[in-house]
Coordinates of N, CA and C in Angstrom, one line a residue:
M1 N 19.1 -31.1 -13.3 CA 17.6 -31.1 -13.3 C 17.1 -31.4 -12.0
K2 N 17.7 -32.5 -11.4 CA 17.2 -32.9 -10.1 C 17.3 -31.8 -9.1
K3 N 18.5 -31.0 -9.1 CA 18.7 -30.0 -8.1 C 17.7 -28.9 -8.4
T4 N 17.3 -28.6 -9.6 CA 16.3 -27.6 -9.9 C 15.0 -27.9 -9.4
I5 N 14.6 -29.1 -9.5 CA 13.3 -29.7 -9.1 C 13.3 -29.6 -7.5
I6 N 14.3 -30.0 -6.9 CA 14.4 -29.9 -5.4 C 14.2 -28.4 -4.9
T7 N 15.0 -27.5 -5.7 CA 14.8 -26.1 -5.3 C 13.4 -25.5 -5.5
L8 N 12.8 -26.0 -6.5 CA 11.4 -25.5 -6.8 C 10.5 -26.0 -5.8
L9 N 10.7 -27.3 -5.4 CA 9.8 -27.9 -4.3 C 10.0 -27.2 -3.0
T10 N 11.3 -26.9 -2.6 CA 11.6 -26.2 -1.3 C 11.0 -24.9 -1.3
A11 N 11.1 -24.2 -2.5 CA 10.4 -22.9 -2.5 C 8.9 -22.9 -2.4
A12 N 8.3 -24.0 -3.0 CA 6.9 -24.1 -2.9 C 6.4 -24.4 -1.5
L13 N 7.2 -25.0 -0.7 CA 6.9 -25.2 0.7 C 7.3 -24.1 1.6
V14 N 8.3 -23.4 1.4 CA 8.8 -22.3 2.3 C 8.0 -21.0 2.0
L15 N 7.7 -20.6 0.8 CA 7.0 -19.3 0.6 C 5.7 -19.3 1.3
P16 N 4.8 -20.3 1.1 CA 3.5 -20.1 1.8 C 3.7 -20.0 3.3
A17 N 4.7 -20.7 3.9 CA 5.0 -20.6 5.3 C 5.4 -19.2 5.8
L18 N 6.2 -18.6 4.9 CA 6.6 -17.2 5.2 C 5.4 -16.3 5.1
A19 N 4.6 -16.5 4.1 CA 3.4 -15.7 4.0 C 2.5 -15.8 5.2
E20 N 2.3 -17.0 5.7 CA 1.5 -17.2 6.9 C 2.2 -16.5 8.1
D21 N 3.5 -16.6 8.3 CA 4.2 -16.0 9.4 C 4.0 -14.4 9.3
K22 N 4.0 -13.9 8.1 CA 3.8 -12.4 7.9 C 2.4 -12.1 8.3
K23 N 1.4 -12.9 7.9 CA 0.1 -12.6 8.2 C -0.2 -12.7 9.7
A24 N 0.4 -13.6 10.4 CA 0.3 -13.7 11.9 C 1.0 -12.5 12.5
D25 N 2.1 -12.0 12.0 CA 2.7 -10.9 12.6 C 1.8 -9.6 12.5
E26 N 1.0 -9.5 11.5 CA 0.1 -8.4 11.4 C -1.2 -8.5 12.1
K27 N -1.5 -9.6 12.7 CA -2.8 -9.8 13.4 C -3.0 -8.8 14.4
G28 N -4.2 -8.1 14.4 CA -4.5 -7.2 15.4 C -4.2 -5.8 15.0
F29 N -3.4 -5.6 14.0 CA -3.0 -4.2 13.6 C -4.0 -3.6 12.7
E30 N -4.2 -2.2 12.9 CA -5.2 -1.5 12.0 C -4.4 -0.3 11.4
K31 N -4.7 -0.1 10.1 CA -4.1 1.0 9.4 C -4.6 2.3 9.9
I32 N -3.8 3.3 10.2 CA -4.3 4.7 10.6 C -3.9 5.8 9.7
F33 N -3.5 5.4 8.5 CA -3.1 6.3 7.4 C -3.5 5.7 6.1
D34 N -4.5 6.3 5.4 CA -5.1 5.7 4.2 C -4.2 5.8 2.9
G35 N -3.1 6.5 3.0 CA -2.2 6.5 1.9 C -2.5 7.5 0.9
K36 N -3.6 8.3 1.0 CA -4.0 9.2 0.0 C -4.3 10.6 0.6
T37 N -4.8 10.7 1.8 CA -5.2 11.9 2.4 C -4.7 12.0 3.9
L38 N -4.8 13.1 4.4 CA -4.4 13.3 5.9 C -5.6 13.2 6.8
K39 N -6.6 12.4 6.4 CA -7.8 12.2 7.2 C -7.3 11.6 8.6
G40 N -7.8 12.2 9.7 CA -7.4 11.5 10.9 C -6.1 12.2 11.5
W41 N -5.5 13.0 10.7 CA -4.2 13.6 11.1 C -4.3 15.1 11.0
K42 N -3.6 15.9 11.9 CA -3.7 17.3 11.9 C -2.3 17.9 12.1
G43 N -1.9 18.7 11.1 CA -0.6 19.4 11.3 C -0.7 20.6 10.5
D44 N 0.4 21.5 10.6 CA 0.5 22.7 9.9 C 0.5 22.5 8.3
P45 N -0.4 22.9 7.5 CA -0.4 22.6 6.1 C 0.7 23.2 5.3
K46 N 1.4 24.1 5.9 CA 2.6 24.7 5.3 C 3.7 23.7 5.2
F47 N 3.7 22.7 6.0 CA 4.8 21.7 6.1 C 4.4 20.3 5.8
W48 N 3.0 19.9 5.9 CA 2.7 18.6 5.8 C 1.7 18.4 4.6
S49 N 1.9 17.2 3.9 CA 1.1 16.8 2.7 C 1.2 15.3 2.5
V50 N 0.5 14.9 1.6 CA 0.7 13.4 1.1 C 1.3 13.4 -0.2
K51 N 2.4 12.7 -0.4 CA 3.2 12.6 -1.6 C 3.7 11.2 -1.8
D52 N 3.4 10.6 -2.9 CA 3.8 9.2 -3.2 C 3.4 8.2 -2.2
G53 N 2.1 8.4 -1.7 CA 1.5 7.5 -0.8 C 2.0 7.6 0.6
A54 N 2.7 8.7 1.0 CA 3.3 8.8 2.3 C 3.0 10.2 2.9
I55 N 2.8 10.2 4.2 CA 2.7 11.5 4.9 C 4.1 12.2 4.8
T56 N 4.1 13.3 4.3 CA 5.4 14.0 3.9 C 5.5 15.3 4.7
G57 N 6.6 15.5 5.4 CA 7.0 16.8 6.0 C 8.1 17.5 5.3
T58 N 8.0 18.7 4.9 CA 9.0 19.4 4.1 C 9.3 20.8 4.7
T59 N 10.6 21.1 4.8 CA 11.0 22.5 5.1 C 12.0 22.9 4.0
T60 N 12.0 24.2 3.6 CA 12.9 24.8 2.7 C 13.5 26.0 3.3
R61 N 14.5 26.6 2.6 CA 15.0 27.9 3.0 C 13.9 29.0 3.0
A62 N 13.0 28.9 2.1 CA 12.0 30.0 2.0 C 10.9 29.6 3.0
N63 N 10.8 28.4 3.4 CA 9.7 28.0 4.3 C 10.2 27.1 5.5
P64 N 10.9 27.8 6.4 CA 11.5 27.0 7.6 C 10.4 27.0 8.7
T65 N 10.6 26.0 9.6 CA 9.7 25.9 10.7 C 10.5 26.6 11.9
R66 N 9.8 27.4 12.7 CA 10.5 28.0 13.9 C 10.2 27.1 15.1
G67 N 11.1 26.2 15.3 CA 10.8 25.2 16.4 C 10.3 23.9 15.8
N68 N 10.5 22.8 16.5 CA 10.0 21.5 16.0 C 8.4 21.5 15.9
T69 N 8.0 21.0 14.8 CA 6.5 21.0 14.6 C 6.1 19.6 14.3
F70 N 4.8 19.2 14.5 CA 4.3 17.9 14.5 C 3.1 17.7 13.7
I71 N 2.8 16.6 13.2 CA 1.5 16.2 12.7 C 0.9 15.2 13.7
I72 N -0.3 15.4 14.1 CA -0.9 14.6 15.3 C -2.0 13.7 14.8
W73 N -1.9 12.5 15.3 CA -3.0 11.5 15.0 C -4.2 11.9 15.9
E74 N -5.3 12.2 15.4 CA -6.5 12.7 16.1 C -7.5 11.6 16.5
A75 N -7.3 10.3 16.1 CA -8.3 9.3 16.3 C -8.2 8.6 17.6
G76 N -7.3 8.9 18.4 CA -7.2 8.2 19.7 C -5.8 8.5 20.4
K77 N -5.7 7.9 21.6 CA -4.4 7.9 22.3 C -3.7 6.7 22.3
T78 N -2.4 6.7 22.6 CA -1.6 5.6 22.7 C -1.3 5.2 24.2
A79 N -1.7 4.1 24.6 CA -1.5 3.6 26.0 C -0.5 2.4 25.8
D80 N -0.9 1.1 25.9 CA -0.2 0.0 25.7 C -0.5 -0.4 24.2
F81 N 0.6 -0.5 23.5 CA 0.4 -0.7 22.0 C 1.6 -1.2 21.3
E82 N 1.5 -1.5 20.1 CA 2.6 -1.8 19.2 C 2.3 -0.9 17.9
L83 N 3.3 -0.2 17.4 CA 3.2 0.6 16.2 C 4.3 0.2 15.2
K84 N 3.8 0.1 14.0 CA 4.7 -0.3 12.9 C 4.5 0.7 11.7
L85 N 5.6 1.1 11.2 CA 5.5 2.0 10.1 C 6.8 2.0 9.3
Q86 N 6.9 2.7 8.1 CA 8.1 2.8 7.3 C 8.4 4.3 7.2
Y87 N 9.7 4.6 7.3 CA 10.1 6.0 7.2 C 11.2 6.2 6.3
K88 N 11.4 7.4 5.7 CA 12.5 7.8 4.9 C 12.8 9.2 5.2
I89 N 14.0 9.5 5.3 CA 14.5 10.9 5.7 C 15.6 11.3 4.8
I90 N 15.6 12.6 4.4 CA 16.6 13.2 3.6 C 16.9 14.5 4.3
R91 N 18.2 14.4 4.9 CA 18.7 15.5 5.7 C 17.9 15.6 7.1
G92 N 18.5 16.1 8.1 CA 17.8 16.4 9.3 C 17.6 15.4 10.2
N93 N 16.6 15.6 11.1 CA 16.2 14.7 12.2 C 14.7 14.7 12.4
S94 N 14.2 13.6 12.9 CA 12.8 13.5 13.0 C 12.5 12.4 14.1
G95 N 11.2 12.0 14.3 CA 10.9 11.0 15.3 C 9.4 10.8 15.4
I96 N 9.1 9.8 16.1 CA 7.7 9.3 16.4 C 7.3 9.5 17.8
Q97 N 6.4 10.5 18.1 CA 6.0 10.7 19.5 C 4.9 9.7 19.9
Y98 N 5.0 9.3 21.1 CA 3.9 8.4 21.6 C 3.8 8.7 23.1
R99 N 2.6 8.4 23.6 CA 2.2 8.8 25.0 C 2.6 10.2 25.3
S100 N 2.3 11.1 24.3 CA 2.8 12.4 24.4 C 1.7 13.5 24.7
F101 N 2.1 14.7 24.7 CA 1.2 15.8 25.2 C 1.4 17.1 24.4
K102 N 0.4 17.9 24.2 CA 0.6 19.2 23.6 C 1.3 20.2 24.6
L103 N 2.3 20.9 24.1 CA 3.0 21.8 25.0 C 2.1 23.0 25.3
P104 N 2.1 23.4 26.6 CA 1.3 24.5 27.0 C 1.8 25.9 26.5
G105 N 1.1 26.9 26.7 CA 1.5 28.2 26.3 C 1.1 28.7 25.0
N106 N 1.5 29.8 24.6 CA 1.1 30.5 23.3 C 1.9 29.9 22.2
N107 N 1.3 29.0 21.4 CA 2.0 28.4 20.3 C 1.1 28.0 19.2
D108 N 1.4 27.5 18.1 CA 0.6 27.1 17.0 C -0.3 25.9 17.2
G109 N -0.2 25.2 18.3 CA -1.0 24.0 18.6 C -0.4 22.7 18.1
F110 N 0.8 22.8 17.4 CA 1.5 21.7 16.8 C 2.8 21.4 17.6
R111 N 3.0 21.8 18.8 CA 4.1 21.6 19.6 C 3.9 20.4 20.6
I112 N 4.7 19.4 20.6 CA 4.5 18.2 21.4 C 5.7 17.9 22.2
G113 N 5.4 17.3 23.4 CA 6.4 16.8 24.3 C 6.0 15.3 24.7
G114 N 7.1 14.6 25.1 CA 6.8 13.2 25.5 C 7.8 12.2 25.0
Y115 N 7.5 10.9 25.0 CA 8.4 9.9 24.5 C 8.6 10.0 23.0
Q116 N 9.8 9.8 22.6 CA 10.0 9.9 21.1 C 11.0 8.8 20.6
A117 N 10.5 8.1 19.6 CA 11.4 7.1 18.9 C 12.1 8.0 17.8
D118 N 13.3 8.2 18.1 CA 14.1 9.2 17.3 C 14.7 8.5 16.0
F119 N 14.9 9.3 15.0 CA 15.7 8.8 13.8 C 16.2 10.1 13.0
E120 N 17.2 9.8 12.2 CA 17.9 11.0 11.6 C 18.5 10.5 10.3
A121 N 19.0 11.5 9.6 CA 19.8 11.3 8.4 C 21.2 10.9 8.7
G122 N 21.7 11.3 9.9 CA 23.1 11.0 10.4 C 23.2 9.6 11.0
N123 N 24.2 9.5 11.8 CA 24.7 8.1 12.2 C 24.6 7.9 13.7
T124 N 24.0 8.7 14.5 CA 24.0 8.7 15.9 C 22.7 8.4 16.7
Y125 N 21.6 9.0 16.2 CA 20.4 9.1 17.1 C 19.3 8.1 16.6
S126 N 19.3 7.5 15.5 CA 18.3 6.6 15.0 C 18.0 5.4 16.0
G127 N 16.9 5.4 16.5 CA 16.6 4.2 17.4 C 16.6 4.5 18.8
I128 N 17.1 5.7 19.2 CA 17.2 6.0 20.6 C 15.7 6.3 21.1
L129 N 15.6 6.4 22.4 CA 14.5 6.9 23.1 C 14.8 8.3 23.7
Y130 N 14.1 9.3 23.1 CA 14.4 10.7 23.5 C 13.1 11.3 24.1
G131 N 13.3 12.0 25.2 CA 12.1 12.7 25.8 C 12.1 14.2 25.3
E132 N 11.2 14.3 24.3 CA 11.0 15.7 23.8 C 10.4 16.6 24.8
R133 N 11.0 17.7 25.2 CA 10.6 18.5 26.3 C 10.3 17.7 27.6
F134 N 11.0 16.6 27.8 CA 10.5 15.5 28.7 C 11.8 14.6 29.2
R135 N 12.7 15.3 29.8 CA 13.8 14.7 30.4 C 15.0 14.4 29.5
G136 N 14.8 14.7 28.2 CA 16.0 14.5 27.3 C 16.3 13.0 26.9
I137 N 17.5 12.7 26.6 CA 17.8 11.3 26.2 C 17.6 10.3 27.3
L138 N 16.7 9.3 27.0 CA 16.4 8.3 28.0 C 17.1 7.0 27.7
A139 N 17.5 6.8 26.6 CA 18.4 5.7 26.2 C 19.1 5.9 24.9
R140 N 20.4 5.8 24.9 CA 21.1 5.9 23.6 C 21.0 4.5 22.9
R141 N 21.3 4.6 21.6 CA 21.2 3.3 20.8 C 22.1 2.3 21.4
G142 N 21.5 1.0 21.5 CA 22.2 -0.1 22.0 C 22.1 -0.3 23.6
Q143 N 21.5 0.6 24.2 CA 21.4 0.6 25.7 C 20.1 0.0 26.2
K144 N 20.3 -0.7 27.3 CA 19.2 -1.1 28.2 C 19.2 -0.2 29.4
T145 N 18.2 0.6 29.7 CA 18.2 1.6 30.8 C 17.0 1.4 31.7
I146 N 17.2 1.9 32.9 CA 16.1 2.1 33.8 C 16.1 3.6 34.2
I147 N 14.9 4.2 34.0 CA 14.8 5.6 34.4 C 14.4 5.7 35.9
E148 N 15.3 6.2 36.7 CA 15.1 6.3 38.1 C 14.1 7.3 38.5
D149 N 13.8 7.4 39.9 CA 12.9 8.4 40.4 C 13.3 9.8 40.2
N150 N 14.7 10.0 40.0 CA 15.1 11.4 39.7 C 15.0 11.8 38.2
G151 N 14.5 10.9 37.4 CA 14.2 11.2 36.0 C 15.4 11.0 35.1
K152 N 16.5 10.4 35.7 CA 17.7 10.2 34.9 C 17.8 8.7 34.6
P153 N 18.3 8.4 33.4 CA 18.5 7.0 33.0 C 19.7 6.3 33.6
K154 N 19.6 5.1 34.0 CA 20.8 4.3 34.4 C 20.9 3.2 33.5
V155 N 22.1 3.0 33.0 CA 22.4 1.9 32.0 C 22.6 0.6 32.7
V156 N 21.8 -0.3 32.4 CA 21.9 -1.6 33.2 C 22.2 -2.8 32.3
G157 N 22.4 -2.5 31.0 CA 22.8 -3.6 30.0 C 22.8 -3.1 28.6
T158 N 23.0 -4.0 27.7 CA 23.0 -3.7 26.3 C 22.2 -4.5 25.5
V159 N 21.7 -4.0 24.3 CA 20.9 -4.8 23.3 C 21.7 -4.9 22.0
G160 N 22.8 -4.3 21.9 CA 23.6 -4.4 20.8 C 24.6 -3.3 20.7
N161 N 25.4 -3.4 19.7 CA 26.5 -2.3 19.5 C 25.9 -1.3 18.5
S162 N 26.1 0.0 18.9 CA 25.4 1.1 18.2 C 25.9 1.2 16.8
A163 N 27.2 1.1 16.5 CA 27.8 1.2 15.1 C 27.2 0.0 14.3
E164 N 27.1 -1.2 14.8 CA 26.6 -2.3 14.1 C 25.1 -2.1 13.7
I165 N 24.4 -1.6 14.7 CA 22.9 -1.3 14.4 C 22.8 -0.3 13.3
Q166 N 23.7 0.7 13.3 CA 23.6 1.7 12.3 C 23.8 1.2 10.9
K167 N 24.6 0.1 10.8 CA 24.9 -0.5 9.5 C 23.6 -1.1 8.9
Q168 N 22.6 -1.4 9.7 CA 21.3 -2.1 9.2 C 20.3 -0.9 8.8
I169 N 20.7 0.4 9.0 CA 19.8 1.4 8.6 C 20.1 2.0 7.2
K170 N 19.2 2.1 6.3 CA 19.4 2.5 5.0 C 19.2 4.0 4.9
K171 N 20.2 4.6 4.2 CA 20.3 6.1 4.0 C 19.4 6.5 2.8
E172 N 18.5 7.6 3.1 CA 17.7 8.1 2.1 C 16.8 7.0 1.4
D173 N 16.4 6.1 2.2 CA 15.6 5.0 1.6 C 14.7 4.5 2.8
W174 N 13.7 3.6 2.5 CA 12.7 3.2 3.4 C 13.3 2.2 4.5
N175 N 13.0 2.5 5.7 CA 13.3 1.7 6.8 C 12.0 1.3 7.6
D176 N 12.0 0.2 8.3 CA 10.9 -0.2 9.1 C 11.1 0.2 10.6
Y177 N 10.2 0.8 11.2 CA 10.3 1.1 12.6 C 9.2 0.4 13.3
H178 N 9.5 -0.1 14.4 CA 8.5 -0.9 15.3 C 8.8 -0.5 16.7
I179 N 7.7 0.0 17.4 CA 7.7 0.4 18.7 C 6.7 -0.4 19.5
V180 N 7.3 -0.8 20.7 CA 6.4 -1.6 21.7 C 6.3 -0.9 23.0
A181 N 5.2 -0.6 23.5 CA 5.0 0.0 24.8 C 4.1 -0.8 25.7
K182 N 4.6 -1.5 26.6 CA 3.8 -2.3 27.5 C 4.1 -1.9 29.0
G183 N 3.0 -1.4 29.6 CA 3.3 -0.9 31.0 C 4.2 0.2 30.8
F184 N 5.3 0.3 31.6 CA 6.3 1.3 31.4 C 7.6 0.8 30.8
R185 N 7.5 -0.2 30.1 CA 8.7 -0.8 29.3 C 8.5 -0.4 27.9
F186 N 9.6 0.1 27.3 CA 9.5 0.6 25.8 C 10.7 0.0 25.2
T187 N 10.4 -0.6 24.0 CA 11.4 -1.2 23.1 C 11.2 -0.7 21.7
H188 N 12.3 -0.4 21.0 CA 12.3 0.2 19.7 C 13.1 -0.8 18.8
Y189 N 12.6 -1.0 17.5 CA 13.3 -1.9 16.6 C 13.3 -1.1 15.2
I190 N 14.4 -1.1 14.6 CA 14.6 -0.7 13.2 C 15.0 -1.8 12.3
N191 N 14.2 -2.0 11.3 CA 14.5 -3.1 10.3 C 14.7 -4.4 11.1
G192 N 13.9 -4.6 12.1 CA 13.9 -5.9 12.9 C 15.0 -6.0 13.9
V193 N 15.8 -5.0 14.1 CA 16.9 -5.0 15.0 C 16.6 -4.2 16.3
R194 N 16.6 -4.7 17.4 CA 16.2 -3.9 18.6 C 17.3 -2.8 18.9
T195 N 16.9 -1.7 19.2 CA 17.8 -0.5 19.3 C 17.9 0.0 20.8
V196 N 16.8 -0.1 21.6 CA 16.8 0.2 23.0 C 15.8 -0.6 23.7
D197 N 16.0 -0.7 25.0 CA 15.1 -1.4 25.9 C 15.0 -0.6 27.2
V198 N 13.9 0.0 27.5 CA 13.8 1.0 28.6 C 12.7 0.7 29.6
L199 N 13.0 0.8 30.9 CA 12.0 0.7 31.9 C 11.9 2.0 32.6
D200 N 10.7 2.6 32.6 CA 10.6 3.9 33.3 C 10.0 3.8 34.6
E201 N 10.8 4.0 35.6 CA 10.4 3.8 37.0 C 10.2 5.3 37.7
D202 N 10.2 6.3 36.9 CA 10.1 7.6 37.4 C 8.5 7.9 37.6
K203 N 8.0 7.6 38.8 CA 6.6 7.6 39.0 C 6.0 9.0 38.9
D204 N 6.8 10.0 39.1 CA 6.3 11.4 39.0 C 6.1 11.9 37.6
Q205 N 6.9 11.4 36.6 CA 6.9 12.0 35.4 C 6.5 11.0 34.2
R206 N 6.6 9.7 34.5 CA 6.3 8.8 33.4 C 4.8 8.9 33.0
R207 N 4.5 8.4 31.8 CA 3.2 8.7 31.2 C 2.6 7.3 30.8
A208 N 1.4 7.1 31.2 CA 0.6 5.8 30.9 C -0.1 5.9 29.6
D209 N -0.3 7.1 29.0 CA -1.0 7.3 27.8 C -0.7 8.6 27.2
G210 N -1.2 8.9 26.0 CA -1.0 10.2 25.4 C -1.1 10.2 23.8
L211 N -0.7 11.2 23.2 CA -0.9 11.4 21.8 C 0.2 10.7 21.0
L212 N -0.2 10.4 19.8 CA 0.7 9.9 18.8 C 0.9 11.0 17.8
A213 N 2.2 11.3 17.4 CA 2.5 12.4 16.5 C 3.8 12.1 15.8
L214 N 4.0 12.8 14.6 CA 5.2 12.6 13.8 C 5.9 14.0 13.7
Q215 N 7.2 14.0 13.8 CA 8.0 15.2 13.9 C 8.6 15.7 12.6
L216 N 8.6 17.0 12.5 CA 9.5 17.6 11.5 C 10.3 18.6 12.3
H217 N 11.6 18.5 12.2 CA 12.6 19.1 13.1 C 12.9 20.5 12.5
A218 N 13.1 21.4 13.5 CA 13.7 22.8 13.0 C 15.1 22.6 12.6
G219 N 15.5 23.6 11.8 CA 16.9 23.5 11.3 C 17.0 23.7 9.8
P220 N 18.0 23.2 9.2 CA 18.2 23.2 7.7 C 17.1 22.5 7.0
P221 N 16.9 22.8 5.7 CA 15.8 22.2 4.9 C 16.0 20.6 4.9
M222 N 14.8 20.0 5.0 CA 14.7 18.5 5.1 C 13.5 18.0 4.6
V223 N 13.4 16.7 4.3 CA 12.2 16.0 3.9 C 12.1 14.7 4.7
V224 N 10.9 14.4 5.3 CA 10.7 13.1 6.0 C 9.4 12.6 5.5
Q225 N 9.3 11.2 5.4 CA 8.1 10.6 4.9 C 7.8 9.4 5.8
F226 N 6.4 9.2 5.9 CA 6.0 8.0 6.7 C 4.9 7.3 5.9
R227 N 4.9 6.0 5.9 CA 3.9 5.2 5.1 C 3.7 3.9 5.9
N228 N 2.6 3.2 5.4 CA 2.3 1.9 6.0 C 2.1 1.9 7.5
I229 N 1.5 3.0 8.1 CA 1.4 3.2 9.5 C 0.2 2.3 10.0
R230 N 0.5 1.5 11.0 CA -0.5 0.7 11.6 C -0.2 0.5 13.1
I231 N -1.3 0.3 13.9 CA -1.2 0.2 15.3 C -2.0 -0.9 15.8
K232 N -1.5 -1.5 16.9 CA -2.2 -2.6 17.6 C -2.3 -2.1 19.1
H233 N -3.5 -1.9 19.6 CA -3.8 -1.6 21.0 C -3.7 -2.9 21.8
I234 N -3.0 -2.9 22.9 CA -2.8 -4.1 23.8 C -3.6 -3.9 25.0
K235 N -4.5 -4.8 25.2 CA -5.3 -4.7 26.5 C -4.4 -5.0 27.7
K236 N -4.6 -4.2 28.8 CA -3.8 -4.4 30.0 C -4.2 -5.6 30.8

């Protein structure tokens, strides 16, 4: 009985503290998806919809995308910011574009290039920093890199073991993605685990601001979902 009372008293003290910590972690964040409609977002309606409270991108054998396509947040640009969301992917590859740009040329208007917080259904790319039409892989999972003036990443350290990070990622289930962009330093976290740490010193190509968009990758049929999307703009 005494042990039970102590346990209950401990819980009564700890739980409110955890709730306060969570509230503090969310301070300054604003929701940019209402959970019901695509208001504020624009993508090809052949592929994007809202299902089960999530922005959902779907391709099928009968309805493939010819090239990577994106749904774009139209309410502003990303400069210095933190972004938090949850994602779930079934087959295929996807990512979160930030400080990005629309690709020029004759296309459907939903083709994007720039920094990408990558993730996939497989075991290799989730958490990396990829340059979509923008210099390629800038940091593999677990790496700390500096992107030099030639646009190529130089590995200068580690933030963890790639295989161990992968063990923290849930397959075909919801995961938390957290992106921090301050100046030209970029860090990614999945389920609270840091996956990359990148400093972009390529003055000719690095980007100080740009579009936020979500990717639906070309290839075999896949489904990707995003929910609880919120952003905090950081003043320089």
